[in-house]
PDB file of C-alpha atoms in Angstrom:
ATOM      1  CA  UNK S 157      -8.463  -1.713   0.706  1.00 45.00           C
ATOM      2  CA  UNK S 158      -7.892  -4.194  -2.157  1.00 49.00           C
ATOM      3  CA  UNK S 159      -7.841  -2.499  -5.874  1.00 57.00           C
ATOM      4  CA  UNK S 160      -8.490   1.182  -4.669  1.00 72.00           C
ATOM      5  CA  UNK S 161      -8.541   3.352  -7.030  1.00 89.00           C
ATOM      6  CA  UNK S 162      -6.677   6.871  -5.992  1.00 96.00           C
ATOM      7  CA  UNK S 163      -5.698  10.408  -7.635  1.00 96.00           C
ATOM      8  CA  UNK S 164      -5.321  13.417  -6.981  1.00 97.00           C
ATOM      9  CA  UNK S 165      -6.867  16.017  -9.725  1.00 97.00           C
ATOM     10  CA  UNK S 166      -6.383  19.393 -10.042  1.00 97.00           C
ATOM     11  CA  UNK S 167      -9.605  20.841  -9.309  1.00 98.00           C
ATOM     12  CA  UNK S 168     -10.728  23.561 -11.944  1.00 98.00           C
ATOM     13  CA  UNK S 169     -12.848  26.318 -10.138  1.00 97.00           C
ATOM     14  CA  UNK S 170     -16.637  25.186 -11.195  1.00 93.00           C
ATOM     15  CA  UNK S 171     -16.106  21.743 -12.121  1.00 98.00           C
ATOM     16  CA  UNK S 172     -17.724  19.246 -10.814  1.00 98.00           C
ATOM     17  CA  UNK S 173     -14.197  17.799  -8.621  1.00 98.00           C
ATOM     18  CA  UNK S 174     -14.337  21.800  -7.059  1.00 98.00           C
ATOM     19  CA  UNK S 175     -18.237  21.277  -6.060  1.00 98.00           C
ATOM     20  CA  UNK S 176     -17.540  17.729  -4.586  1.00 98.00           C
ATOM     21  CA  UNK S 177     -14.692  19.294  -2.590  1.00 98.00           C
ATOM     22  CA  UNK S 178     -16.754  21.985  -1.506  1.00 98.00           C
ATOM     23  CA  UNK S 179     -19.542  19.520  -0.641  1.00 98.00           C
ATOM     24  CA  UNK S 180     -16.838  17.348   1.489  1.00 98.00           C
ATOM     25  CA  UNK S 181     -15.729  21.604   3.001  1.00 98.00           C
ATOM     26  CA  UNK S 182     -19.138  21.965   3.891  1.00 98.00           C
ATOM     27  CA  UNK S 183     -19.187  18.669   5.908  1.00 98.00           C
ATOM     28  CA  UNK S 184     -15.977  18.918   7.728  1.00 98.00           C
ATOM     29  CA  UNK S 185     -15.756  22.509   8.200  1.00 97.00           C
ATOM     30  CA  UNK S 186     -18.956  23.617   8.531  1.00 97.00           C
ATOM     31  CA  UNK S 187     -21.384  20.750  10.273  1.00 97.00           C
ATOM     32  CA  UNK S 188     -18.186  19.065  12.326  1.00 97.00           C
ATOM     33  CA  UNK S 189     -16.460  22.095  13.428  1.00 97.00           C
ATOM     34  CA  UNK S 190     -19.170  24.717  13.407  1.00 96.00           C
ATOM     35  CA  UNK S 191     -17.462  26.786  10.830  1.00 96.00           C
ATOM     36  CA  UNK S 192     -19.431  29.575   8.614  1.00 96.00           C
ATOM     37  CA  UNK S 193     -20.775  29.665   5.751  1.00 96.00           C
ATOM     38  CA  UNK S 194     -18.776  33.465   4.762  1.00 95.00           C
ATOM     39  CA  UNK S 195     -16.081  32.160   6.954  1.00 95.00           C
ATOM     40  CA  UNK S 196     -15.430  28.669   5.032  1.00 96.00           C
ATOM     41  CA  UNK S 197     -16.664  30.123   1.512  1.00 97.00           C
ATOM     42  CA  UNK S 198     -15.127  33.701   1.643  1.00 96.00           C
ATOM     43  CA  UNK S 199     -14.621  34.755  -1.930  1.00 97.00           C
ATOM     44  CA  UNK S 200     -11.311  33.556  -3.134  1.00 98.00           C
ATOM     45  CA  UNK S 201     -12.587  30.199  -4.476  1.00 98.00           C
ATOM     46  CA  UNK S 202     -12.050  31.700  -8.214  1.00 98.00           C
ATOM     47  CA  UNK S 203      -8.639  32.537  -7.896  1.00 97.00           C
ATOM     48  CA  UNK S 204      -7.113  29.282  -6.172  1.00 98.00           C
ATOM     49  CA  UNK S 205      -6.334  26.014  -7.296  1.00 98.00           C
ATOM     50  CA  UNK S 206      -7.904  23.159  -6.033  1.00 98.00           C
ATOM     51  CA  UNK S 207      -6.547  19.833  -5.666  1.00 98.00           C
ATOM     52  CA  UNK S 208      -8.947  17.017  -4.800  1.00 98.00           C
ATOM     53  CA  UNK S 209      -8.384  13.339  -3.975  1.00 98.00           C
ATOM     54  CA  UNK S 210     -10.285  11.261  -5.738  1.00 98.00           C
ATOM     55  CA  UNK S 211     -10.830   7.448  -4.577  1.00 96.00           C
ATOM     56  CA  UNK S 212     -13.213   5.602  -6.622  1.00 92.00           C
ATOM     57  CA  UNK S 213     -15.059   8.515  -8.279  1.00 93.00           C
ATOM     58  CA  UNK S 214     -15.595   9.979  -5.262  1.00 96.00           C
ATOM     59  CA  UNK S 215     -14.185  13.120  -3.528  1.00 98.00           C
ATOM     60  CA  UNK S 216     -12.184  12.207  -0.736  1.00 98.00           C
ATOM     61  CA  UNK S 217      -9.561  14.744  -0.097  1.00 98.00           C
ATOM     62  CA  UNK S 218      -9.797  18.383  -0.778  1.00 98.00           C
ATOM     63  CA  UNK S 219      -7.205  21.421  -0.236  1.00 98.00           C
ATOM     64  CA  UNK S 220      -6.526  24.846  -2.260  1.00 98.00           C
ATOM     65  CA  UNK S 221      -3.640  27.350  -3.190  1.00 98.00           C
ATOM     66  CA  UNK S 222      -3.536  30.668  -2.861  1.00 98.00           C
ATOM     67  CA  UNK S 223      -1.569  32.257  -4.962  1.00 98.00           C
ATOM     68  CA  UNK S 224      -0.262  34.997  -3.110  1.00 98.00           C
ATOM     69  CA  UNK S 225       2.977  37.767  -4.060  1.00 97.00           C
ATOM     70  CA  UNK S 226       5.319  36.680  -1.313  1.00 98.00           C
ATOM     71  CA  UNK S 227       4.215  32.820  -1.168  1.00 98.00           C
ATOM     72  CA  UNK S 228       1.829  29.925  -1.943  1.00 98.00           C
ATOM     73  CA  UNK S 229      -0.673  29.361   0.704  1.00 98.00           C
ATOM     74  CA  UNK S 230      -2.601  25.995   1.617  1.00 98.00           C
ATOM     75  CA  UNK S 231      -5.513  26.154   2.907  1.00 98.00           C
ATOM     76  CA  UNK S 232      -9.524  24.940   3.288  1.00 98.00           C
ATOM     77  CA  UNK S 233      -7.739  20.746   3.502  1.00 98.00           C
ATOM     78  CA  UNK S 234     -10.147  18.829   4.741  1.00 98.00           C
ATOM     79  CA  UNK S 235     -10.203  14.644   4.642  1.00 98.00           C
ATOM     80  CA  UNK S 236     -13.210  12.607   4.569  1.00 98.00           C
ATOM     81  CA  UNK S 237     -14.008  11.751   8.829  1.00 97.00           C
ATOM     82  CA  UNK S 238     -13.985   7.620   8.122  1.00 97.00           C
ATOM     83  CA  UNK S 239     -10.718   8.335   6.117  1.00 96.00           C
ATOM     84  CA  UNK S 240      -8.617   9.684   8.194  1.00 96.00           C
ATOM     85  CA  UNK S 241      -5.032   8.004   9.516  1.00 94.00           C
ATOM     86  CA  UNK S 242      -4.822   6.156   6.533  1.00 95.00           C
ATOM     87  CA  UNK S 243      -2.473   8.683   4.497  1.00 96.00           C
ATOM     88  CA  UNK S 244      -4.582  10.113   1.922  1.00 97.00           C
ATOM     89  CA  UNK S 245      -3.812  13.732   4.003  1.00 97.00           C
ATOM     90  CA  UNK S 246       0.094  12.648   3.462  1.00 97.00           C
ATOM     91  CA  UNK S 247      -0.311  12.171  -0.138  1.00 97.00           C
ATOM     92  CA  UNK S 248      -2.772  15.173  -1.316  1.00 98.00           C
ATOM     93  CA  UNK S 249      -0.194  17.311   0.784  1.00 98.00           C
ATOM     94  CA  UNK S 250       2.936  15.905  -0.727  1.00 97.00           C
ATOM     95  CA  UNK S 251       1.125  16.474  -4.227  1.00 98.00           C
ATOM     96  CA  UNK S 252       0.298  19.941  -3.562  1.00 98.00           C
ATOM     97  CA  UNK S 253       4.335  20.771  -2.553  1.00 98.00           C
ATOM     98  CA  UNK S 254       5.116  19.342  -5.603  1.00 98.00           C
ATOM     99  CA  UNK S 255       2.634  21.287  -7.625  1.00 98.00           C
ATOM    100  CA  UNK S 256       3.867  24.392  -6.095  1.00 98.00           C
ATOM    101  CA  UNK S 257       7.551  23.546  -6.572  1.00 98.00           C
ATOM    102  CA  UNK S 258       6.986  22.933 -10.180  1.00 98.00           C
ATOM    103  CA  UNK S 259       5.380  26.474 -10.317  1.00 97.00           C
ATOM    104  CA  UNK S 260       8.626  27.962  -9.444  1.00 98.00           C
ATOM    105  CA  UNK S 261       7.747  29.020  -5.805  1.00 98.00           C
ATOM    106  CA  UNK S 262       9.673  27.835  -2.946  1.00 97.00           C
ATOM    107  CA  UNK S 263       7.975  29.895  -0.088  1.00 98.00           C
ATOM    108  CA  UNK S 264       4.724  28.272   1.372  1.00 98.00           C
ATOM    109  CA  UNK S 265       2.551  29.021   4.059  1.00 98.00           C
ATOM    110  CA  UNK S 266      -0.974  27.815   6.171  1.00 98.00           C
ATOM    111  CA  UNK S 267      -2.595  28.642   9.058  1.00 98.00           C
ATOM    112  CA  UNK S 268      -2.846  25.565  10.773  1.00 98.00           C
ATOM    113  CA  UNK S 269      -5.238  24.280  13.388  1.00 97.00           C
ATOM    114  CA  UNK S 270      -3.594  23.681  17.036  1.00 97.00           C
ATOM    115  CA  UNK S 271      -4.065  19.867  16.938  1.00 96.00           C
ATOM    116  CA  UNK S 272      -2.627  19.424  13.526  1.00 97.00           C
ATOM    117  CA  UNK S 273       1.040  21.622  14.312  1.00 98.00           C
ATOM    118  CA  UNK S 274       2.767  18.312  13.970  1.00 97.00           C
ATOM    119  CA  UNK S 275       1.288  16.912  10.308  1.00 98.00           C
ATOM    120  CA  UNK S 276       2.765  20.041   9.241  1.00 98.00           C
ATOM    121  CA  UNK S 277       6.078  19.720  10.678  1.00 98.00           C
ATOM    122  CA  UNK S 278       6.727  16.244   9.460  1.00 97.00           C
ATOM    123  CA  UNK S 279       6.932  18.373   5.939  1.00 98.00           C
ATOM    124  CA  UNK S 280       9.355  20.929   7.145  1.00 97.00           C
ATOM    125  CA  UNK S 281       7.268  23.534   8.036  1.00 98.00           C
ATOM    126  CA  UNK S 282       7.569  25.611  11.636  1.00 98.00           C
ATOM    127  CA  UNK S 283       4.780  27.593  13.308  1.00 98.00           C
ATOM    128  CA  UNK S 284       5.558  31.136  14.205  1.00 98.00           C
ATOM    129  CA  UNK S 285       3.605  33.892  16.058  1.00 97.00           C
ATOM    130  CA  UNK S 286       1.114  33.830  18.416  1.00 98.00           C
ATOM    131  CA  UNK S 287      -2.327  31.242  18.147  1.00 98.00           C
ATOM    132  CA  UNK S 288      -5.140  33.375  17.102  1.00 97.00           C
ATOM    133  CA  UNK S 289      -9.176  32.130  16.825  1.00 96.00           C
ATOM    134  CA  UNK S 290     -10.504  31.497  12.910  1.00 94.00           C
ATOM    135  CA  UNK S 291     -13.512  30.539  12.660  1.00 93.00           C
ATOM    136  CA  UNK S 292     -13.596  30.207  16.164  1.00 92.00           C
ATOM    137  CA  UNK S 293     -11.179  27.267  15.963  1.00 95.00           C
ATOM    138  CA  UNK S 294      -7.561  28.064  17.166  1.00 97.00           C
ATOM    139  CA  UNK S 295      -4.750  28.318  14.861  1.00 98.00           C
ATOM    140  CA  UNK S 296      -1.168  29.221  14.558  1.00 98.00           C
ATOM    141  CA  UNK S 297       0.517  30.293  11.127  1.00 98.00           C
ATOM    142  CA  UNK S 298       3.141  28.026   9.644  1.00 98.00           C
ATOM    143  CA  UNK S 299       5.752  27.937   7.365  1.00 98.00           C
ATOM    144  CA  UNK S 300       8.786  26.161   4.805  1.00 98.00           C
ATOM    145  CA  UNK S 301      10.767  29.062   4.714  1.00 97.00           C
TER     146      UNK S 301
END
């Protein structure tokens, strides 16, 4: 992986960053895990913010923030399939706490997917409640606070 080029961008809602990281949504969420179209596109797009990773020009990485009253709230992350295990999750993840923290707010929270409990917890952040289906995919709520 000699001279990769990486960042991570802030996403705004309509640019063309937001449509590749919907186009790289629509791959991972919808064709590899069966997800939706209303489920994985549900109308809240316009009021998040949308962090992409960005290797090369191209979309690689994708998450967004909600920004909700009693905490942020990460969610729609999704890695390119041949990318994965090699840390680009890590570091869009990392970048989005920080982006949060430097918003003032300390409280975060995600619904994660069964299998991926433990990436979560190596950031500090604990599952509570029951596992529910989303999207037909089960998922337990998690988080820093």
């Amino acid at each position: 992986m000699a001279d990769l080029l990486e960042q991570q961008i802030i996403a705004p809602y309509d640019s063309d960053w937001y449509r590749q990281g919907c186009d790289l949504r629509r791959v991972v969420f919808m064709e590899e895990q069966g997800v939706s179209l209303a489920d994985e596109f549900d109308g809240k797009d316009p009021d998040a913010t949308h962090i992409v990773t960005v290797q090369n020009d191209e979309v690689v990485g994708v998450l967004r923030v909600l920004w909700l009253p009693e905490h942020a709230k990460i969610g729609r992350f999704a890695v390119r399939k041949d990318l994965r295990n090699e840390g680009i999750g890590s570091r869009l993840f990392h970048t989005a706490l920080s982006f949060i923290d430097r918003k003032g707010v300390e409280r975060v929270m995600l619904e994660a997917q069964i299998d991926r409990i433990e990436f979560y917890e190596n950031f500090g952040f604990e599952a509570y409640g029951d596992e529910y289906l989303d999207a037909g995919i089960l998922h337990r709520a998690m988080k820093n606070y």
